[in-house]
Short mmCIF file of C-alpha atoms in Angstrom, two decimals:
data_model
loop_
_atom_site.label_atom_id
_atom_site.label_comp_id
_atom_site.label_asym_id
_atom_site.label_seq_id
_atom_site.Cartn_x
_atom_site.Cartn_y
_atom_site.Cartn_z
CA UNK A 1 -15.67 159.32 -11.72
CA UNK A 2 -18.65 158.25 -9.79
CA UNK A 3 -20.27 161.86 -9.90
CA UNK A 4 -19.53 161.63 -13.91
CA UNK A 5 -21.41 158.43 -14.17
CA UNK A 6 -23.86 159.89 -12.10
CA UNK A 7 -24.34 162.72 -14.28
CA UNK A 8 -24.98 160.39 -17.44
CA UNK A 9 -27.32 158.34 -15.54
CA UNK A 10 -29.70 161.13 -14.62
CA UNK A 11 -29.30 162.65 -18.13
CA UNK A 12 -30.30 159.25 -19.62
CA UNK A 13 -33.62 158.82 -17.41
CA UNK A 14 -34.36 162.45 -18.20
CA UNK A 15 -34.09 162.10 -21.73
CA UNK A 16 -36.27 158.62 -21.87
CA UNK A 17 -39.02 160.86 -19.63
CA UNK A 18 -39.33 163.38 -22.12
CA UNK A 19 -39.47 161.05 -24.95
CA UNK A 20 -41.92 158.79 -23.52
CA UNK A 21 -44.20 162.46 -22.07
CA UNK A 22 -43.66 164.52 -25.98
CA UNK A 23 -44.41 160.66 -27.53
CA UNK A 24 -47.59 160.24 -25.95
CA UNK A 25 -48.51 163.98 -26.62
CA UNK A 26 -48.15 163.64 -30.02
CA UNK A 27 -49.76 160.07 -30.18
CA UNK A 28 -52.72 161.62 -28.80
CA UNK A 29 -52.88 164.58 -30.70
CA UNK A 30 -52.62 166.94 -28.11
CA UNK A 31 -49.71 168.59 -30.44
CA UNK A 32 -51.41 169.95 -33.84
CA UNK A 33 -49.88 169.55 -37.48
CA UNK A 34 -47.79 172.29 -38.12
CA UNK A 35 -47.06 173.15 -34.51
CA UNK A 36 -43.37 174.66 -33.88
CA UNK A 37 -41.82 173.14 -30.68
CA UNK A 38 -38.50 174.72 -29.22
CA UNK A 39 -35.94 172.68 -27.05
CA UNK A 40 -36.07 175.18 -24.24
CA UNK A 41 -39.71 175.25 -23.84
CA UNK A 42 -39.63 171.28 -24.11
CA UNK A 43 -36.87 171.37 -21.51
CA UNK A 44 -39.12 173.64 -19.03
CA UNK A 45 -42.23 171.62 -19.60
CA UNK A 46 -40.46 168.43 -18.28
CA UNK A 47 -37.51 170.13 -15.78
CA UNK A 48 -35.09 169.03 -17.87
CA UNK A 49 -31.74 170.45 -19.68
CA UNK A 50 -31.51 171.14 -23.18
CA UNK A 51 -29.67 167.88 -23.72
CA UNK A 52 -32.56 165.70 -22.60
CA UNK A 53 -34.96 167.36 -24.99
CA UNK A 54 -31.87 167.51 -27.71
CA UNK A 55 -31.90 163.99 -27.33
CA UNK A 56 -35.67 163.08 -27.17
CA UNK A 57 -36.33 165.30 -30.56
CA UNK A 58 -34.04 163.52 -32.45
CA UNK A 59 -35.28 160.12 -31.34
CA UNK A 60 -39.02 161.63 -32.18
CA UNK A 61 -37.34 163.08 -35.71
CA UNK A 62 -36.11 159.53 -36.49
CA UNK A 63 -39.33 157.91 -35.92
CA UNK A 64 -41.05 160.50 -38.65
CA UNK A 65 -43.50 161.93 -34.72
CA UNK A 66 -41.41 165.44 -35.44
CA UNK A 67 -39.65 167.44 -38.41
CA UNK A 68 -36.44 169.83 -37.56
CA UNK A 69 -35.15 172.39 -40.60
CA UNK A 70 -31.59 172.52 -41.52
CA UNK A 71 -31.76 176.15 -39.03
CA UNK A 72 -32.97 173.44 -36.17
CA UNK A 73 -36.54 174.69 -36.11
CA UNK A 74 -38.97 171.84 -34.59
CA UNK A 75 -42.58 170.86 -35.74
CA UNK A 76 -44.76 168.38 -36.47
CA UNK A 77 -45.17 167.80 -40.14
CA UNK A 78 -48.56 168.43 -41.67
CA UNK A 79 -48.81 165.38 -43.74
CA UNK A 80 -49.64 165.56 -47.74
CA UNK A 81 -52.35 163.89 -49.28
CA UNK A 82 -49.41 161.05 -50.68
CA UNK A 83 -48.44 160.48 -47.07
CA UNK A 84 -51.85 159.93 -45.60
CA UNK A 85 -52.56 157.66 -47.97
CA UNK A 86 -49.61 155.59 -47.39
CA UNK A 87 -50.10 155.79 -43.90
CA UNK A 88 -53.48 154.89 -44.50
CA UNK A 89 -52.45 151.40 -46.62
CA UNK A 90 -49.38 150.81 -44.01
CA UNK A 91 -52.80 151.00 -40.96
CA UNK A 92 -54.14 148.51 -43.00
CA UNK A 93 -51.76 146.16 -44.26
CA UNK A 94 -50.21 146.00 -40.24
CA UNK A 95 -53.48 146.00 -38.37
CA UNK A 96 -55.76 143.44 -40.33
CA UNK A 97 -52.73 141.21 -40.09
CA UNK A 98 -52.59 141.57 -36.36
CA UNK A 99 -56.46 141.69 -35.79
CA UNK A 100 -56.13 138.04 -37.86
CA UNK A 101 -53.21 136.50 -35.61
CA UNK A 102 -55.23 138.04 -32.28
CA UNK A 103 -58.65 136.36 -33.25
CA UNK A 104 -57.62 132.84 -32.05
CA UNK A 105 -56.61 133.68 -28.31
CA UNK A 106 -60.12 136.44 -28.00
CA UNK A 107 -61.57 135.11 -25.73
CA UNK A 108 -65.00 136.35 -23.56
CA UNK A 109 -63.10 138.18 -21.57
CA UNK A 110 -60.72 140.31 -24.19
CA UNK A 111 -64.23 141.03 -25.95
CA UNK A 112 -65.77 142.17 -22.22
CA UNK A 113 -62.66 144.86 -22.07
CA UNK A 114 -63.27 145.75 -25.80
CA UNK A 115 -66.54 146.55 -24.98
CA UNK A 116 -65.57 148.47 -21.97
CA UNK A 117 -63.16 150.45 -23.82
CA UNK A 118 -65.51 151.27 -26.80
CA UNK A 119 -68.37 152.61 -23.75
CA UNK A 120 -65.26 154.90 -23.29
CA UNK A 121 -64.82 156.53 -26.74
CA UNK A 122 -68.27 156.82 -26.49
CA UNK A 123 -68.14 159.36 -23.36
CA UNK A 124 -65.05 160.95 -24.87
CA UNK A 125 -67.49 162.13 -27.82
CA UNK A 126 -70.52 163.10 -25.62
CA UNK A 127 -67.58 165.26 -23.47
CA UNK A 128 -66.29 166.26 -27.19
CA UNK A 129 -62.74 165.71 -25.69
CA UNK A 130 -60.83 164.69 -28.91
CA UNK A 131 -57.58 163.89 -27.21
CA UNK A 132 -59.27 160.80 -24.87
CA UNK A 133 -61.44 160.25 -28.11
CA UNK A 134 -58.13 159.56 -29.57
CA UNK A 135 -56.43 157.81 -26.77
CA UNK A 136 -59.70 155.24 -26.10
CA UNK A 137 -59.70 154.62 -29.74
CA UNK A 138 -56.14 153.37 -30.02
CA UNK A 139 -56.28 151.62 -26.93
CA UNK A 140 -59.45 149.79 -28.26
CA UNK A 141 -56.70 148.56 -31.11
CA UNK A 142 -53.94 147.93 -28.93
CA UNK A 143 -55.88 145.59 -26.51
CA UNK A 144 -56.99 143.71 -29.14
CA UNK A 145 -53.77 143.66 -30.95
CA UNK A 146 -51.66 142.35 -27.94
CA UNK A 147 -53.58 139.24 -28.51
CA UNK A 148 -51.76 138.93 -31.48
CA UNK A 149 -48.48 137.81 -29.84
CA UNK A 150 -46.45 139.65 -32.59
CA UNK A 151 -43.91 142.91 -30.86
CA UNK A 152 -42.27 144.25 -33.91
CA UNK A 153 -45.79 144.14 -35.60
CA UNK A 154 -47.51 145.60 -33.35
CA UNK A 155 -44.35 148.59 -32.46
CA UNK A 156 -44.66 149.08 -36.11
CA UNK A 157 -48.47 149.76 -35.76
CA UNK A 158 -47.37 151.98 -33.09
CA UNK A 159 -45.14 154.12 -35.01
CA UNK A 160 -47.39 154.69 -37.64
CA UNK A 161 -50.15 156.13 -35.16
CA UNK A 162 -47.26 158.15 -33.81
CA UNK A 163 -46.81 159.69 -37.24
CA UNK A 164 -50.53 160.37 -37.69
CA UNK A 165 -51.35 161.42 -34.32
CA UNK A 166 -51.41 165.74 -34.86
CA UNK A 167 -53.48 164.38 -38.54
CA UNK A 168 -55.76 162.31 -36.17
CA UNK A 169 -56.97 165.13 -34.13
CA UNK A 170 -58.08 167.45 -37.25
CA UNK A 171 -59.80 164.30 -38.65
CA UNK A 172 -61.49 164.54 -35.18
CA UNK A 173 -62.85 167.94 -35.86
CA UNK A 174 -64.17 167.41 -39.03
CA UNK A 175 -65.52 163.92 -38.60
CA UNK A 176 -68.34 165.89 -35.91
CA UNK A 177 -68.84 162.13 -34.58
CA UNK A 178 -71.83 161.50 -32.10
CA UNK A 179 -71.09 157.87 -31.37
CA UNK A 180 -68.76 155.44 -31.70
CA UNK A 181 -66.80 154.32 -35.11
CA UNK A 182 -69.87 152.39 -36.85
CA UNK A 183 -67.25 149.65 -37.52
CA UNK A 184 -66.22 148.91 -33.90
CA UNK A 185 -69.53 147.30 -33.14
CA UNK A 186 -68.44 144.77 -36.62
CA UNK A 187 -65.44 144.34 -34.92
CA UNK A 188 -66.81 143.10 -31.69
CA UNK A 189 -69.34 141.23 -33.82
CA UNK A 190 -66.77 139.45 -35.75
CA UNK A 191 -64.63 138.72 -32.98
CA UNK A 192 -67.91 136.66 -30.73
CA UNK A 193 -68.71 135.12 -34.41
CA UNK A 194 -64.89 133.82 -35.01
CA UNK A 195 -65.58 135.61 -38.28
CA UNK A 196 -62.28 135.93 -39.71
CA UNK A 197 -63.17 137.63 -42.97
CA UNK A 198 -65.94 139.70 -41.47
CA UNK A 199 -62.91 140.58 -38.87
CA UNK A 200 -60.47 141.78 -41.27
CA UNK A 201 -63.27 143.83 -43.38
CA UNK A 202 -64.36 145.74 -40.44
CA UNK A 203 -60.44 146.63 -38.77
CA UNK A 204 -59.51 147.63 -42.68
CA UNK A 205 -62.67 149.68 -42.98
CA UNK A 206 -62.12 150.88 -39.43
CA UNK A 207 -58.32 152.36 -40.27
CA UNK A 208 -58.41 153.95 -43.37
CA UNK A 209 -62.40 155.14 -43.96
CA UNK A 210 -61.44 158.15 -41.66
CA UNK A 211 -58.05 158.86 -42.57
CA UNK A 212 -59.49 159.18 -46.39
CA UNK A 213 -61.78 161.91 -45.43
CA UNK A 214 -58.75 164.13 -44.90
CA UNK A 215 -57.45 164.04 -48.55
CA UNK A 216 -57.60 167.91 -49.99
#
């Protein structure tokens, strides 16, 4: 009995490791749109069985991060032109409410880290590494967004950058950028000015000005 409880023990902490590893992979967009995934090749990349990586996809499948065919073929969808614009009004309805509720507690010191953070999408694009590009850029909006004070708004956020995560890193290649998002710095600005319409302008701007430029 022990050895059987055991067994489902291991098998659960296996399973949340290679949902939290494939999560973050396709957060980041280090998985492309399109991109077929098997549950064997998961299983090898993470040391696992097929039942940990069973698991995982379907928890990734349910959260919209991964697509599976009735034949059980894996991928990451490639988004239409409806879908990233939904996605696009869903960044914008969720975030500009969060940046709102996070203005009153941003202090000196949450605009210090900003700052820090944004000096480190900044190196990501001189090193033309798309996936930190990517990962800087969200954690510049998830800092800021923790200030907020609001979970299920902010795990909704979450999901939707999980969704858009493969999309994000072909808007990546054809954006070319050389600096940092142009509407970061109004962000910052806003947030030392207590400028909460300037604030909410520049996040809204900020989330859906890039994902626009993808529409065929």
């Amino acid at each position: 009995m022990a050895n059987s409880q055991d067994n489902i023990d291991n098998n659960s902490l296996a399973h949340d490791r290679v949902y939290k590893g494939l999560r973050l992979k396709i957060m980041y967009g280090q998985i492309q749109p399109g991109q077929s995934l098997t549950l064997r090749g998961i299983g090898e990349s993470y040391g696992v069985s097929m039942t940990p990586s069973r698991e995982a996809v379907r928890r990734l499948v349910a959260e919209g991060a991964l697509a599976m065919t009735a034949s059980g073929r894996v991928f990451t969808p490639e988004l239409t032109n409806e879908r990233i614009e939904e996605l696009a009004a869903m960044r914008s309805l969720i975030e500009v409410e969060l940046s709102s509720r996070a203005l009153p507690r941003a202090h000196l010191a949450l605009i210090d880290r900003l700052q820090a953070i944004n000096a480190r999408v900044a190196q990501a694009i001189d090193d033309h590494d798309a996936v930190t590009y990517i990962k800087t850029n969200l954690e510049f909006h998830r800092t800021l967004y923790l200030r907020a004070q609001a979970p299920a708004m902010l795990a909704t956020a979450e999901t939707v950058w999980l969704q858009l995560g493969p999309t994000m890193r072909a808007l990546y290649g054809r954006l070319k950028r050389k600096e940092p998002p142009h509407f970061h710095r109004l962000i910052l600005s806003a947030l030392s000015a207590g400028d909460e319409p300037g604030l909410r302008v520049a996040v809204r701007s900020d989330v859906t000005q890039g994902l626009r430029m993808l529409k065929n």
